[in-house]
Short mmCIF file of C-alpha atoms and ligand atoms in Angstrom, two decimals:
data_model
loop_
_atom_site.label_atom_id
_atom_site.label_comp_id
_atom_site.label_asym_id
_atom_site.label_seq_id
_atom_site.Cartn_x
_atom_site.Cartn_y
_atom_site.Cartn_z
CA MET A 1088 86.09 161.28 75.62
CA ASP A 1089 84.76 160.17 72.26
CA ALA A 1090 81.02 160.30 71.78
CA PRO A 1091 79.62 157.09 73.31
CA ALA A 1092 79.13 154.48 70.60
CA HIS A 1093 75.96 152.42 70.70
CA ALA A 1094 76.49 149.42 72.97
CA ALA A 1095 75.43 147.02 70.21
CA THR A 1096 78.15 148.16 67.79
CA ARG A 1097 80.91 149.54 70.04
CA PRO A 1098 84.22 147.82 69.31
CA ILE A 1099 85.39 145.49 72.10
CA SER A 1100 89.16 145.15 72.22
CA LEU A 1101 91.10 142.19 73.58
CA PHE A 1102 92.84 144.41 76.16
CA ASP A 1103 91.99 148.00 77.10
CA LEU A 1104 94.83 149.90 78.75
CA LYS A 1105 93.07 153.26 78.31
CA SER A 1106 89.98 152.41 80.33
CA GLU A 1107 92.14 150.86 83.06
CA GLN A 1108 94.26 154.01 83.24
CA ALA A 1109 91.20 156.09 84.01
CA SER A 1110 90.84 154.20 87.31
CA PHE A 1111 94.20 155.40 88.70
CA GLY A 1112 94.98 158.52 86.63
CA PRO A 1113 95.49 161.04 89.49
CA GLU A 1114 97.79 158.67 91.44
CA LEU A 1115 99.73 157.93 88.23
CA ARG A 1116 100.34 161.63 87.62
CA ARG A 1117 101.37 162.21 91.24
CA ARG A 1118 103.86 159.31 91.04
CA LEU A 1119 105.32 160.39 87.69
CA ASP A 1120 105.66 164.01 88.87
CA ALA A 1121 107.65 162.79 91.88
CA VAL A 1122 110.11 160.99 89.60
CA LEU A 1123 110.41 164.03 87.32
CA ALA A 1124 111.21 166.11 90.42
CA HIS A 1125 113.98 163.87 91.81
CA CYS A 1126 115.40 162.64 88.45
CA GLN A 1127 116.79 159.36 89.89
CA PHE A 1128 115.75 157.43 86.81
CA ILE A 1129 117.81 154.31 87.52
CA LEU A 1130 117.11 152.46 90.80
CA GLY A 1131 115.37 155.50 92.27
CA PRO A 1132 113.38 155.23 95.52
CA GLU A 1133 110.26 153.99 93.72
CA VAL A 1134 112.06 150.77 92.75
CA ALA A 1135 112.83 149.87 96.38
CA GLU A 1136 109.32 150.90 97.46
CA LEU A 1137 107.77 148.69 94.78
CA GLU A 1138 110.02 145.75 95.68
CA GLU A 1139 108.88 145.99 99.30
CA ARG A 1140 105.20 146.27 98.34
CA LEU A 1141 105.31 143.34 95.95
CA ALA A 1142 107.22 141.09 98.34
CA ALA A 1143 104.64 141.83 101.04
CA TYR A 1144 101.79 141.31 98.57
CA CYS A 1145 102.81 137.75 97.78
CA GLU A 1146 104.46 137.01 101.14
CA ALA A 1147 107.85 136.38 99.54
CA ARG A 1148 111.06 137.20 101.42
CA HIS A 1149 112.75 139.06 98.56
CA CYS A 1150 111.64 140.94 95.45
CA ILE A 1151 114.18 142.25 92.94
CA GLY A 1152 112.92 144.56 90.17
CA VAL A 1153 114.36 143.75 86.75
CA SER A 1154 114.06 144.99 83.18
CA SER A 1155 111.56 142.42 81.87
CA GLY A 1156 110.05 139.02 82.52
CA THR A 1157 112.54 137.55 80.06
CA ASP A 1158 115.48 139.10 81.92
CA ALA A 1159 114.06 137.75 85.18
CA LEU A 1160 114.31 134.24 83.69
CA VAL A 1161 117.82 134.96 82.33
CA ILE A 1162 119.09 136.21 85.70
CA ALA A 1163 117.56 133.28 87.59
CA LEU A 1164 119.24 130.70 85.33
CA MET A 1165 122.55 132.63 85.24
CA ALA A 1166 122.61 132.61 89.04
CA GLU A 1167 122.46 128.80 89.03
CA GLY A 1168 125.30 128.60 86.49
CA ILE A 1169 123.06 126.80 84.02
CA GLY A 1170 124.57 126.39 80.54
CA GLN A 1171 126.10 123.91 78.12
CA GLY A 1172 125.12 120.30 78.76
CA ASP A 1173 122.21 121.19 81.06
CA ALA A 1174 118.62 120.13 80.41
CA VAL A 1175 115.95 122.67 81.34
CA PHE A 1176 112.40 121.28 81.35
CA LEU A 1177 109.54 123.56 80.32
CA PRO A 1178 106.06 123.31 78.78
CA ALA A 1179 105.81 123.29 74.97
CA PHE A 1180 102.65 125.39 75.21
CA THR A 1181 103.91 128.78 76.42
CA TYR A 1182 105.32 132.08 75.19
CA THR A 1183 108.63 131.88 73.35
CA ALA A 1184 110.62 133.60 76.13
CA THR A 1185 110.40 130.52 78.37
CA ALA A 1186 112.38 128.42 75.83
CA GLU A 1187 114.58 131.20 74.48
CA VAL A 1188 116.28 131.80 77.80
CA PRO A 1189 117.91 128.37 78.39
CA LEU A 1190 119.09 128.42 74.75
CA LEU A 1191 120.63 131.89 75.17
CA LEU A 1192 122.69 130.43 78.01
CA GLY A 1193 123.75 127.37 76.00
CA ALA A 1194 121.44 124.95 77.82
CA THR A 1195 118.95 122.62 76.11
CA PRO A 1196 115.18 123.05 76.53
CA ILE A 1197 113.26 119.81 77.03
CA PHE A 1198 109.65 120.36 76.02
CA VAL A 1199 106.94 118.87 78.24
CA ASP A 1200 103.26 118.40 77.34
CA ILE A 1201 100.30 120.07 79.06
CA ASP A 1202 97.03 119.09 80.69
CA PRO A 1203 94.22 119.15 78.08
CA ARG A 1204 91.73 120.96 80.32
CA THR A 1205 93.82 123.45 82.31
CA PHE A 1206 96.60 123.94 79.69
CA GLN A 1207 99.17 123.84 82.53
CA ILE A 1208 102.35 121.74 82.38
CA ASP A 1209 101.54 118.05 83.01
CA PRO A 1210 103.53 116.73 86.01
CA ALA A 1211 103.23 113.11 84.82
CA ASP A 1212 104.77 114.02 81.47
CA LEU A 1213 107.49 116.02 83.27
CA ALA A 1214 108.45 112.88 85.20
CA ARG A 1215 108.54 110.87 81.95
CA ARG A 1216 110.69 113.48 80.18
CA ILE A 1217 113.18 113.62 83.09
CA ALA A 1218 113.45 109.81 83.09
CA ALA A 1219 114.07 109.83 79.32
CA VAL A 1220 116.87 112.43 79.63
CA ARG A 1221 118.48 110.45 82.47
CA ALA A 1222 118.23 107.21 80.45
CA LYS A 1223 119.87 108.81 77.42
CA GLY A 1224 122.66 110.23 79.57
CA THR A 1225 123.88 113.05 77.31
CA LEU A 1226 122.39 115.99 79.26
CA ARG A 1227 122.28 116.77 82.99
CA PRO A 1228 118.73 117.48 84.24
CA ARG A 1229 119.20 120.83 86.04
CA ALA A 1230 116.04 122.92 86.15
CA LEU A 1231 112.30 123.13 85.64
CA ILE A 1232 110.71 126.32 84.35
CA GLY A 1233 107.06 125.81 85.31
CA VAL A 1234 104.71 128.32 83.69
CA ASP A 1235 101.54 129.64 85.33
CA LEU A 1236 99.63 129.93 82.08
CA PHE A 1237 96.92 132.52 81.34
CA GLY A 1238 96.66 133.71 84.96
CA GLN A 1239 96.24 130.36 86.73
CA PRO A 1240 98.88 128.58 88.81
CA ALA A 1241 100.54 125.41 87.58
CA ASP A 1242 100.23 122.41 89.93
CA TRP A 1243 103.13 123.48 92.17
CA GLU A 1244 102.62 120.75 94.75
CA ALA A 1245 103.08 117.99 92.15
CA LEU A 1246 105.88 119.91 90.41
CA GLY A 1247 107.69 120.57 93.71
CA ALA A 1248 107.58 116.88 94.64
CA ILE A 1249 109.31 116.07 91.34
CA THR A 1250 111.94 118.84 91.44
CA ARG A 1251 112.85 118.00 95.05
CA ALA A 1252 113.15 114.26 94.32
CA GLU A 1253 115.19 114.93 91.16
CA GLY A 1254 117.37 117.70 92.63
CA LEU A 1255 116.25 120.29 90.04
CA PHE A 1256 116.20 124.06 90.45
CA SER A 1257 112.55 125.11 90.21
CA LEU A 1258 111.81 128.40 88.48
CA ASP A 1259 108.24 129.67 88.33
CA ASP A 1260 107.58 131.58 85.09
CA CYS A 1261 104.79 133.64 86.61
CA ALA A 1262 104.97 136.27 83.85
CA GLN A 1263 101.21 136.08 83.29
CA SER A 1264 99.96 135.30 86.75
CA PHE A 1265 101.21 137.66 89.48
CA GLY A 1266 98.48 137.86 92.14
CA ALA A 1267 97.05 134.36 91.57
CA THR A 1268 96.80 132.01 94.55
CA TYR A 1269 97.45 128.30 94.99
CA ARG A 1270 96.10 126.67 98.17
CA ASN A 1271 95.56 130.10 99.72
CA ARG A 1272 99.11 131.28 99.00
CA ARG A 1273 99.95 133.88 96.37
CA LEU A 1274 102.44 132.78 93.73
CA GLY A 1275 105.89 134.11 94.56
CA ALA A 1276 107.25 131.63 97.08
CA LEU A 1277 106.18 128.26 95.63
CA ALA A 1278 109.36 127.59 93.65
CA ASP A 1279 113.07 128.34 94.32
CA ALA A 1280 112.57 131.55 92.34
CA THR A 1281 109.58 133.23 90.69
CA ALA A 1282 109.79 135.46 87.60
CA VAL A 1283 107.10 138.05 86.89
CA SER A 1284 106.58 140.29 83.82
CA PHE A 1285 105.16 143.82 83.83
CA PHE A 1286 104.65 143.91 80.04
CA PRO A 1287 101.78 146.39 79.57
CA THR A 1288 99.06 143.83 78.84
CA LYS A 1289 99.92 141.49 81.75
CA PRO A 1290 97.48 141.80 84.67
CA LEU A 1291 99.95 144.02 86.57
CA GLY A 1292 101.35 145.87 83.58
CA ALA A 1293 103.70 148.84 83.43
CA TYR A 1294 103.92 151.37 80.59
CA GLY A 1295 106.97 149.76 79.06
CA ASP A 1296 109.05 146.70 79.83
CA GLY A 1297 109.64 145.55 83.38
CA GLY A 1298 109.77 142.47 85.56
CA ALA A 1299 110.65 141.11 88.98
CA LEU A 1300 112.21 138.10 90.66
CA PHE A 1301 111.00 136.68 93.96
CA THR A 1302 112.89 134.26 96.18
CA GLU A 1303 113.05 133.05 99.76
CA SER A 1304 116.84 132.65 99.56
CA ASP A 1305 119.10 135.48 100.83
CA GLU A 1306 121.98 134.16 98.69
CA ARG A 1307 119.92 134.09 95.51
CA ALA A 1308 118.52 137.56 96.20
CA ALA A 1309 122.04 138.99 96.56
CA LEU A 1310 123.13 137.29 93.34
CA TYR A 1311 120.08 138.60 91.47
CA ARG A 1312 120.83 142.17 92.61
CA SER A 1313 124.43 141.81 91.45
CA LEU A 1314 123.53 140.17 88.12
CA ARG A 1315 120.94 142.81 87.21
CA SER A 1316 123.70 145.45 87.55
CA HIS A 1317 126.53 143.98 85.46
CA GLY A 1318 127.69 141.61 88.20
CA GLU A 1319 128.64 144.44 90.55
CA GLY A 1320 130.04 143.83 94.06
CA THR A 1321 129.79 146.13 97.04
CA SER A 1322 130.56 149.13 94.85
CA ARG A 1323 129.44 149.80 91.30
CA TYR A 1324 132.99 149.51 89.97
CA GLU A 1325 133.81 146.18 91.59
CA VAL A 1326 132.89 143.54 89.00
CA LEU A 1327 132.50 140.12 90.62
CA ARG A 1328 130.85 138.17 87.82
CA ILE A 1329 129.41 138.47 84.33
CA GLY A 1330 126.05 140.16 84.62
CA ILE A 1331 123.66 142.14 82.43
CA ASN A 1332 121.97 145.54 82.35
CA GLY A 1333 118.77 144.15 83.79
CA ARG A 1334 117.34 146.79 86.14
CA LEU A 1335 113.72 147.88 86.47
CA ASP A 1336 113.61 151.60 85.71
CA THR A 1337 112.18 154.14 88.11
CA MET A 1338 109.43 155.40 85.78
CA GLN A 1339 108.04 151.89 85.41
CA ALA A 1340 108.18 151.36 89.18
CA ALA A 1341 106.21 154.61 89.61
CA VAL A 1342 103.57 153.44 87.11
CA LEU A 1343 103.31 150.10 88.92
CA LEU A 1344 102.97 151.71 92.36
CA ALA A 1345 100.05 153.72 90.98
CA ARG A 1346 98.51 150.69 89.29
CA LEU A 1347 98.83 148.63 92.47
CA THR A 1348 96.29 150.92 94.16
CA VAL A 1349 93.57 149.47 91.89
CA PHE A 1350 95.05 145.98 91.38
CA ASP A 1351 92.79 144.08 93.78
CA ALA A 1352 89.71 145.76 92.33
CA ALA A 1353 90.91 144.87 88.82
CA LEU A 1354 91.42 141.23 89.82
CA ALA A 1355 87.92 141.09 91.31
CA ALA A 1356 86.51 142.52 88.08
CA ARG A 1357 88.42 139.96 86.00
CA GLU A 1358 87.04 137.11 88.13
CA ARG A 1359 83.49 138.48 87.76
CA ILE A 1360 83.96 138.77 83.97
CA ALA A 1361 85.34 135.21 83.73
CA ARG A 1362 82.26 133.89 85.56
CA THR A 1363 79.98 135.90 83.29
CA TYR A 1364 81.70 134.38 80.26
CA ASP A 1365 81.39 130.88 81.78
CA ARG A 1366 77.64 131.36 82.16
CA HIS A 1367 77.02 132.81 78.70
CA LEU A 1368 79.29 130.38 76.86
CA ALA A 1369 78.28 127.15 78.62
CA GLY A 1370 77.34 124.50 76.04
CA LEU A 1371 78.63 126.64 73.17
CA VAL A 1372 82.41 126.24 73.55
CA GLU A 1373 84.66 124.59 76.16
CA THR A 1374 85.18 127.24 78.83
CA PRO A 1375 88.49 127.27 80.75
CA ALA A 1376 88.84 124.70 83.53
CA ARG A 1377 89.90 126.06 86.93
CA MET A 1378 92.96 124.67 88.66
CA PRO A 1379 91.70 123.14 91.93
CA GLU A 1380 92.21 125.15 95.16
CA SER A 1381 93.44 128.13 93.17
CA THR A 1382 92.43 131.59 92.03
CA SER A 1383 93.21 133.03 88.61
CA VAL A 1384 94.11 136.59 87.62
CA TRP A 1385 92.66 135.92 84.14
CA ALA A 1386 95.53 137.35 82.11
CA ILE A 1387 93.85 135.61 79.19
CA TYR A 1388 90.41 134.01 78.92
CA SER A 1389 90.79 131.23 76.34
CA VAL A 1390 88.10 128.84 75.15
CA LEU A 1391 88.38 125.67 73.06
CA LEU A 1392 86.46 125.41 69.79
CA PRO A 1393 85.62 121.99 68.28
CA GLY A 1394 88.39 122.37 65.67
CA PRO A 1395 90.36 124.75 63.44
CA GLU A 1396 87.46 125.41 60.99
CA ALA A 1397 85.08 126.39 63.78
CA ARG A 1398 87.81 128.57 65.28
CA ALA A 1399 88.36 130.36 61.96
CA ARG A 1400 84.59 130.95 61.65
CA ALA A 1401 84.46 132.32 65.19
CA GLN A 1402 87.40 134.67 64.60
CA THR A 1403 85.94 135.97 61.32
CA ALA A 1404 82.56 136.65 62.94
CA LEU A 1405 84.12 138.37 65.95
CA LYS A 1406 86.25 140.57 63.73
CA ALA A 1407 83.26 141.51 61.55
CA ASN A 1408 81.52 142.66 64.75
CA GLY A 1409 84.46 144.75 65.98
CA ILE A 1410 85.40 142.25 68.68
CA GLY A 1411 89.04 141.41 69.33
CA SER A 1412 90.34 137.86 69.71
CA ASN A 1413 93.73 136.20 69.47
CA ILE A 1414 95.36 132.77 69.47
CA TYR A 1415 97.72 131.98 72.34
CA TYR A 1416 99.53 129.97 70.99
CA PRO A 1417 99.09 129.00 67.33
CA CYS A 1418 102.17 126.75 67.33
CA PRO A 1419 103.67 124.86 70.29
CA LEU A 1420 107.32 125.73 70.79
CA HIS A 1421 108.79 122.35 69.85
CA LEU A 1422 107.40 122.86 66.31
CA GLN A 1423 108.66 126.44 65.90
CA PRO A 1424 111.42 126.93 63.31
CA ALA A 1425 113.78 128.32 65.95
CA TYR A 1426 113.34 125.42 68.37
CA GLN A 1427 112.62 122.38 66.18
CA SER A 1428 116.28 121.46 65.85
CA HIS A 1429 116.65 121.54 69.66
CA HIS A 1430 113.77 119.13 70.18
CA ASP A 1431 114.30 115.38 70.37
CA GLY A 1432 111.28 114.66 68.16
CA THR A 1433 108.97 113.34 70.91
CA PRO A 1434 105.35 114.11 69.93
CA LEU A 1435 103.54 116.34 72.44
CA PRO A 1436 99.98 115.57 71.33
CA VAL A 1437 98.05 117.73 73.79
CA SER A 1438 100.04 120.90 73.02
CA GLU A 1439 99.70 120.16 69.31
CA ALA A 1440 95.92 119.64 69.49
CA VAL A 1441 95.15 122.56 71.81
CA SER A 1442 97.03 124.99 69.55
CA THR A 1443 94.56 124.20 66.71
CA ARG A 1444 91.43 124.82 68.83
CA ILE A 1445 92.18 127.55 71.35
CA LEU A 1446 90.95 131.16 71.12
CA ALA A 1447 91.36 134.07 73.55
CA LEU A 1448 88.40 136.42 74.02
CA PRO A 1449 88.48 140.04 75.28
CA MET A 1450 89.52 140.23 78.96
CA HIS A 1451 89.94 143.49 80.85
CA PRO A 1452 88.27 145.04 83.91
CA GLY A 1453 86.20 147.47 81.81
CA LEU A 1454 84.04 144.78 80.17
CA ALA A 1455 80.33 145.01 80.96
CA GLU A 1456 77.83 142.14 81.08
CA GLU A 1457 76.26 143.47 77.81
CA ASP A 1458 79.65 143.19 76.10
CA ILE A 1459 79.91 139.55 77.07
CA GLU A 1460 76.32 138.86 76.01
CA ARG A 1461 77.16 140.37 72.63
CA ILE A 1462 80.33 138.26 72.28
CA ALA A 1463 78.34 135.12 73.17
CA ALA A 1464 75.61 136.02 70.65
CA VAL A 1465 78.18 136.50 67.86
CA LEU A 1466 79.78 133.14 68.70
CA ARG A 1467 76.39 131.41 68.87
CA ALA A 1468 75.46 132.71 65.40
CA ALA A 1469 78.86 131.70 63.95
CA LEU A 1470 79.05 128.14 65.31
C1 PLP B 204 105.21 137.71 78.77
C2 PLP B 204 105.88 136.44 79.08
C3 PLP B 204 107.28 136.37 79.29
C4 PLP B 204 108.21 137.48 78.99
O1 PLP B 204 107.97 138.65 79.67
P1 PLP B 204 108.54 140.03 79.08
O2 PLP B 204 108.35 140.98 80.21
O3 PLP B 204 107.74 140.37 77.87
O4 PLP B 204 109.98 139.82 78.77
C5 PLP B 204 107.81 135.16 79.69
N1 PLP B 204 107.04 134.07 79.87
C6 PLP B 204 105.71 134.10 79.66
C7 PLP B 204 104.92 132.87 79.90
C8 PLP B 204 105.09 135.28 79.24
O5 PLP B 204 103.79 135.29 79.01
#
């Protein structure tokens, strides 16, 4: 350990994978040693064990470990045969992977606006965007990718009512939010399929890339297993369909099994930290609104500043005090160079405004109340 820095000047990082590792170090080493002993690095026993644990954790029928959250989205859309001429609806205010995947498959992303307080996809705007695509008649509405942003669930009851009425495949991009609950149910079984990411800084992060798909459907689960292994059939050398190399590797499954032993404690700490922030920041900035009847895993704790100048002042002051911050997301996807030409030009005013005012503050289970008091004091002095 480094010599303890004084609490008033110690740097506070946005994420802190090192301090989290300390909480499950012995179990991590035991798990990694087991893999080094058996050397089944691809689809070893840890992958199946993890799939069982995660399915049980979120009460989903099937869990299929895959190579990343992005590949989970790819496999889910491939399994539905989504491609050219298909419209895939998704929020404009999300990580690029959500929009990249339909485009990779030749489909067209249709960007939907978000709720100004919760930042989650706005079901009313989704309904309007579907009606507009139907009226125009050039694309077939096929799927919704709903995103559970920053650790909170999207409004899956409202979204499900729309996807069922419209006959759309519903895919939950739960990359940031594994472990969150909606009306007392963990995310994982609220859409036709649920995609999770184990990118290291996600709440359940591995030590490399990884992801998982969850579904209640036996047919989809079998397809996902085939697609993650090059479209294989009952034997590895029977090729039934075009697939990808999209497997979760054994080392990452071992890391995740170790990390799962402290996951509930980490989620409790994140909730406590979020409440501490809410208390210290009340009246100073807009603190994040909770989705009703839900719990959050606080992948990201983002506040709204009055405007871009105040946000720049806040970021400069935080940086000068050794405190990490970041903007998720500085530009909504429909305005990104890569996606602009795929967008029909409809303004998405909430996504556009939120991207100029939002700021993520440090969020990890190792934060102490003093750290949050210090962050609040720096913000108070800057604003
Ligand atoms: C992280 C993330 C992804 C992609 O996950 P990877 O594991 O990095 O491929 C997809 N969607 C959202 C919303 C994400 O935050």
